[in-house]
Amino acid sequence: MIVTEPDQILSFAKNHGVNLLYLKIDPTKKAAYYQPFIKRARAAGIEIEALGGKANWGLKENRTRIFELANWVIKYNKAVTSKETISGIHLDIEPYTLTAWKSKQQADVIKQWMGNVEAYMEYVKRDSTLQVSCDIPFWLDKTPIPNDPKTSISKWLISKHDSVTVMAYRDHADGSNSISTLVPKVMTAADALGKKVLIGVETKKSNEGDFVSFYEEGNAYMEKELAKLPKLLSSYSSYDGVVVHSYEYWKKLKS
């Protein structure tokens, strides 16, 4: 898309007040593939974070895949001008969707995931000033880490990363089963740890029910609901804004 419709992406971003893009990076491509778009985005006041991740990246056997992404970004930033750099790495690793997570192997999967997180944070910070963030679902605060029942994997992930995006996929800001009622534990943990939290919302049609995404309601309704969040979450110092999944679906929302 950054090659086929860069003008449309940047125009859309400007019209919707977007100042950060998670840009999916393919480490097999050369820097020149991404430079023109990143330079234009940065000139427009939009930060770029390199996006990557798959469910099985939570397993130790795939740790090198994360290193490949991190290494690509570190090398890219060293090769380009300051006007073309990437500001961070954003990882979307969802091992809780693996079959093993729903079995007696869950504790082992969590341990592998934690090991990968510690490894890639050390790897990235050793040779760069890149910010590293990750996605977490709102309900992950109910799952404790192995050998420490008082600490959830959610809180542990918050402690390890520079910031997190909590996937609070609901189509209304307040009231029962709403965005603002799903995130207090995550926000409170982040407050205590001095970390920042972005609130993630969905625009893709969902098969989990019409309360999950703004697909049915459209953009005007979504903008109205999201505008409520700064006030609703004002008591949390960790609140840092909203991210929308994703351009591909957001641009198709009815007005």
Short mmCIF file of C-alpha atoms in Angstrom, two decimals:
data_model
loop_
_atom_site.label_atom_id
_atom_site.label_comp_id
_atom_site.label_asym_id
_atom_site.label_seq_id
_atom_site.Cartn_x
_atom_site.Cartn_y
_atom_site.Cartn_z
CA MET A 1 0.00 0.00 0.00
CA ILE A 2 2.84 2.43 0.70
CA VAL A 3 3.85 1.92 -2.94
CA THR A 4 0.42 1.76 -4.58
CA GLU A 5 -1.39 4.48 -2.59
CA PRO A 6 1.03 6.60 -0.55
CA ASP A 7 -0.86 9.83 -1.33
CA GLN A 8 -4.14 8.33 -0.14
CA ILE A 9 -2.60 7.01 3.06
CA LEU A 10 -1.02 10.32 4.00
CA SER A 11 -4.11 12.32 3.07
CA PHE A 12 -6.26 9.98 5.15
CA ALA A 13 -3.87 10.28 8.07
CA LYS A 14 -3.93 14.07 7.92
CA ASN A 15 -7.72 14.20 7.72
CA HIS A 16 -8.10 11.91 10.73
CA GLY A 17 -5.42 13.40 12.96
CA VAL A 18 -3.12 10.37 12.79
CA ASN A 19 0.39 10.96 14.14
CA LEU A 20 1.65 7.37 14.36
CA LEU A 21 1.62 4.48 11.91
CA TYR A 22 2.50 0.86 12.61
CA LEU A 23 4.10 -0.10 9.31
CA LYS A 24 4.42 -3.80 8.56
CA ILE A 25 8.03 -4.52 7.68
CA ASP A 26 9.21 -7.35 5.46
CA PRO A 27 12.88 -7.95 6.37
CA THR A 28 13.53 -9.45 2.94
CA LYS A 29 13.01 -6.04 1.32
CA LYS A 30 15.71 -3.41 1.05
CA ALA A 31 15.66 -0.06 2.82
CA ALA A 32 14.97 1.75 -0.46
CA TYR A 33 11.54 0.11 -0.61
CA TYR A 34 10.43 1.93 2.56
CA GLN A 35 12.47 5.15 2.52
CA PRO A 36 10.28 7.33 0.26
CA PHE A 37 7.09 6.71 2.24
CA ILE A 38 8.73 7.01 5.65
CA LYS A 39 10.39 10.28 4.64
CA ARG A 40 7.05 11.73 3.50
CA ALA A 41 5.27 10.49 6.61
CA ARG A 42 7.90 11.96 8.92
CA ALA A 43 7.71 15.28 7.06
CA ALA A 44 3.95 15.25 7.69
CA GLY A 45 4.51 14.83 11.43
CA ILE A 46 3.79 11.11 11.52
CA GLU A 47 6.02 8.75 13.48
CA ILE A 48 6.67 5.28 12.08
CA GLU A 49 7.03 2.12 14.16
CA ALA A 50 8.02 -1.13 12.49
CA LEU A 51 5.29 -3.72 12.92
CA GLY A 52 5.86 -7.45 13.01
CA GLY A 53 4.72 -10.59 14.71
CA LYS A 54 2.92 -13.91 14.53
CA ALA A 55 1.43 -16.13 17.21
CA ASN A 56 4.33 -18.57 17.02
CA TRP A 57 6.85 -15.78 17.60
CA GLY A 58 6.04 -16.42 21.24
CA LEU A 59 7.91 -19.75 21.01
CA LYS A 60 11.65 -19.99 21.58
CA GLU A 61 12.16 -21.77 18.26
CA ASN A 62 11.06 -18.60 16.44
CA ARG A 63 13.08 -16.11 18.46
CA THR A 64 15.37 -15.55 15.50
CA ARG A 65 12.40 -14.21 13.52
CA ILE A 66 12.09 -11.35 16.00
CA PHE A 67 15.82 -10.73 15.87
CA GLU A 68 15.62 -10.56 12.07
CA LEU A 69 13.03 -7.78 12.30
CA ALA A 70 14.95 -5.90 14.98
CA ASN A 71 18.23 -6.26 13.11
CA TRP A 72 16.62 -4.96 9.90
CA VAL A 73 15.30 -1.85 11.67
CA ILE A 74 18.59 -1.15 13.47
CA LYS A 75 20.55 -1.48 10.21
CA TYR A 76 17.95 0.59 8.34
CA ASN A 77 18.22 3.48 10.80
CA LYS A 78 22.00 3.47 10.53
CA ALA A 79 21.82 3.61 6.73
CA VAL A 80 19.27 6.40 6.21
CA THR A 81 19.08 10.11 7.01
CA SER A 82 17.52 11.41 10.21
CA LYS A 83 14.42 12.39 8.22
CA GLU A 84 13.80 8.77 7.21
CA THR A 85 14.29 6.90 10.47
CA ILE A 86 11.91 4.53 12.25
CA SER A 87 11.21 5.46 15.87
CA GLY A 88 10.29 2.08 17.29
CA ILE A 89 9.39 -1.58 16.92
CA HIS A 90 5.84 -2.72 17.61
CA LEU A 91 5.32 -6.43 18.13
CA ASP A 92 1.99 -8.18 17.69
CA ILE A 93 2.73 -11.61 19.14
CA GLU A 94 -0.37 -13.53 20.19
CA PRO A 95 0.66 -16.99 21.48
CA TYR A 96 -2.65 -17.26 23.33
CA THR A 97 -4.20 -18.14 19.96
CA LEU A 98 -2.00 -21.26 19.70
CA THR A 99 -3.52 -24.66 20.41
CA ALA A 100 -0.84 -25.29 23.05
CA TRP A 101 -2.05 -22.29 25.08
CA LYS A 102 -5.40 -23.98 25.60
CA SER A 103 -3.75 -27.15 26.91
CA LYS A 104 -1.55 -28.31 29.77
CA GLN A 105 1.33 -26.69 27.88
CA GLN A 106 0.13 -23.14 28.63
CA ALA A 107 2.70 -22.52 31.37
CA ASP A 108 5.50 -23.65 29.06
CA VAL A 109 4.25 -21.38 26.27
CA ILE A 110 4.16 -18.43 28.68
CA LYS A 111 7.73 -19.17 29.80
CA GLN A 112 8.91 -19.28 26.18
CA TRP A 113 7.11 -16.03 25.42
CA MET A 114 8.67 -14.34 28.45
CA GLY A 115 12.08 -15.62 27.40
CA ASN A 116 11.63 -14.19 23.92
CA VAL A 117 10.53 -10.81 25.30
CA GLU A 118 13.57 -10.56 27.57
CA ALA A 119 15.84 -11.62 24.72
CA TYR A 120 14.53 -9.14 22.14
CA MET A 121 14.41 -6.24 24.59
CA GLU A 122 18.06 -6.83 25.49
CA TYR A 123 18.96 -7.24 21.82
CA VAL A 124 17.26 -4.02 20.68
CA LYS A 125 18.41 -1.84 23.57
CA ARG A 126 22.02 -3.01 23.27
CA ASP A 127 22.54 -1.25 19.95
CA SER A 128 19.78 1.32 19.50
CA THR A 129 17.51 3.91 21.09
CA LEU A 130 14.41 2.38 19.50
CA GLN A 131 11.22 2.31 21.54
CA VAL A 132 9.72 -1.18 21.81
CA SER A 133 6.01 -1.76 22.30
CA CYS A 134 3.59 -4.65 22.01
CA ASP A 135 -0.09 -5.51 21.75
CA ILE A 136 -1.95 -7.12 24.63
CA PRO A 137 -5.63 -8.12 24.84
CA PHE A 138 -7.55 -6.54 27.70
CA TRP A 139 -8.32 -9.90 29.30
CA LEU A 140 -4.71 -11.03 29.65
CA ASP A 141 -4.59 -9.53 33.16
CA LYS A 142 -6.46 -12.64 34.36
CA THR A 143 -3.57 -14.97 33.46
CA PRO A 144 -0.74 -15.23 36.03
CA ILE A 145 2.83 -15.92 35.06
CA PRO A 146 4.30 -19.29 36.10
CA ASN A 147 5.51 -19.46 39.72
CA ASP A 148 4.09 -16.03 40.59
CA PRO A 149 0.29 -16.07 40.93
CA LYS A 150 0.20 -12.41 42.02
CA THR A 151 1.67 -11.13 38.75
CA SER A 152 -0.31 -11.35 35.52
CA ILE A 153 1.36 -11.83 32.18
CA SER A 154 -0.26 -8.52 31.22
CA LYS A 155 1.47 -6.61 34.02
CA TRP A 156 4.74 -8.41 33.29
CA LEU A 157 4.60 -7.40 29.61
CA ILE A 158 3.88 -3.80 30.57
CA SER A 159 6.92 -3.80 32.87
CA LYS A 160 9.23 -5.05 30.13
CA HIS A 161 8.20 -2.81 27.23
CA ASP A 162 8.44 0.95 26.76
CA SER A 163 4.71 1.09 26.10
CA VAL A 164 1.81 -1.19 25.22
CA THR A 165 -1.32 -1.09 23.12
CA VAL A 166 -4.26 -2.76 24.82
CA MET A 167 -6.74 -4.27 22.38
CA ALA A 168 -9.99 -3.05 23.95
CA TYR A 169 -12.17 -4.03 21.04
CA ARG A 170 -15.62 -2.62 21.86
CA ASP A 171 -17.82 -0.21 19.92
CA HIS A 172 -18.74 2.20 22.72
CA ALA A 173 -16.60 4.28 25.05
CA ASP A 174 -18.57 4.09 28.30
CA GLY A 175 -21.23 2.05 30.00
CA SER A 176 -21.47 -1.69 30.40
CA ASN A 177 -18.87 -3.82 28.57
CA SER A 178 -17.28 -0.72 27.06
CA ILE A 179 -13.78 0.39 26.16
CA SER A 180 -13.33 2.38 29.37
CA THR A 181 -14.56 -0.47 31.58
CA LEU A 182 -12.22 -3.06 30.04
CA VAL A 183 -8.92 -1.29 30.69
CA PRO A 184 -8.67 -0.16 34.36
CA LYS A 185 -6.37 -3.02 35.47
CA VAL A 186 -4.01 -2.44 32.57
CA MET A 187 -4.02 1.33 33.07
CA THR A 188 -3.48 1.03 36.83
CA ALA A 189 -0.55 -1.34 36.32
CA ALA A 190 0.98 1.00 33.73
CA ASP A 191 0.50 4.00 36.03
CA ALA A 192 2.42 2.21 38.79
CA LEU A 193 5.19 1.23 36.39
CA GLY A 194 5.45 4.64 34.73
CA LYS A 195 4.59 3.26 31.30
CA LYS A 196 2.29 4.54 28.54
CA VAL A 197 -0.79 2.79 27.16
CA LEU A 198 -2.52 3.25 23.83
CA ILE A 199 -6.10 2.04 23.49
CA GLY A 200 -6.67 -0.14 20.42
CA VAL A 201 -10.05 -0.29 18.66
CA GLU A 202 -11.33 -2.34 15.73
CA THR A 203 -12.91 -1.36 12.40
CA LYS A 204 -12.83 -4.77 10.73
CA LYS A 205 -16.03 -6.79 10.60
CA SER A 206 -15.96 -9.24 13.48
CA ASN A 207 -17.47 -12.71 13.82
CA GLU A 208 -17.46 -12.32 17.61
CA GLY A 209 -20.53 -10.06 17.63
CA ASP A 210 -21.45 -6.56 16.50
CA PHE A 211 -20.32 -5.03 19.83
CA VAL A 212 -16.64 -5.67 19.03
CA SER A 213 -16.01 -3.41 16.04
CA PHE A 214 -17.08 -0.02 14.75
CA TYR A 215 -17.69 -1.69 11.39
CA GLU A 216 -21.47 -1.53 11.76
CA GLU A 217 -21.71 2.02 13.15
CA GLY A 218 -19.29 3.84 10.87
CA ASN A 219 -16.67 6.55 11.21
CA ALA A 220 -18.74 9.47 12.56
CA TYR A 221 -20.02 7.35 15.42
CA MET A 222 -16.53 6.02 16.14
CA GLU A 223 -15.01 9.50 16.23
CA LYS A 224 -17.74 10.61 18.65
CA GLU A 225 -17.11 7.66 20.97
CA LEU A 226 -13.32 7.93 20.89
CA ALA A 227 -13.54 11.64 21.71
CA LYS A 228 -14.97 10.62 25.09
CA LEU A 229 -11.93 8.59 26.11
CA PRO A 230 -9.56 11.40 27.21
CA LYS A 231 -12.09 12.49 29.84
CA LEU A 232 -13.13 8.95 30.79
CA LEU A 233 -9.50 7.90 31.28
CA SER A 234 -8.18 11.22 32.60
CA SER A 235 -7.37 9.74 36.01
CA TYR A 236 -4.72 7.50 34.44
CA SER A 237 -1.33 9.08 33.78
CA SER A 238 -0.54 6.17 31.46
CA TYR A 239 -3.25 7.06 28.89
CA ASP A 240 -1.51 8.07 25.67
CA GLY A 241 -4.22 8.04 23.01
CA VAL A 242 -5.97 5.69 20.61
CA VAL A 243 -4.86 3.43 17.78
CA VAL A 244 -7.21 2.09 15.13
CA HIS A 245 -6.96 -1.32 13.47
CA SER A 246 -6.44 -0.68 10.69
CA TYR A 247 -6.10 1.67 7.71
CA GLU A 248 -7.22 -1.10 5.36
CA TYR A 249 -10.62 -1.33 7.08
CA TRP A 250 -10.91 2.16 8.55
CA LYS A 251 -10.82 3.78 5.12
CA LYS A 252 -13.83 1.65 4.08
CA LEU A 253 -16.02 2.59 7.04
CA LYS A 254 -19.25 4.34 6.17
CA SER A 255 -19.21 8.00 7.13
#
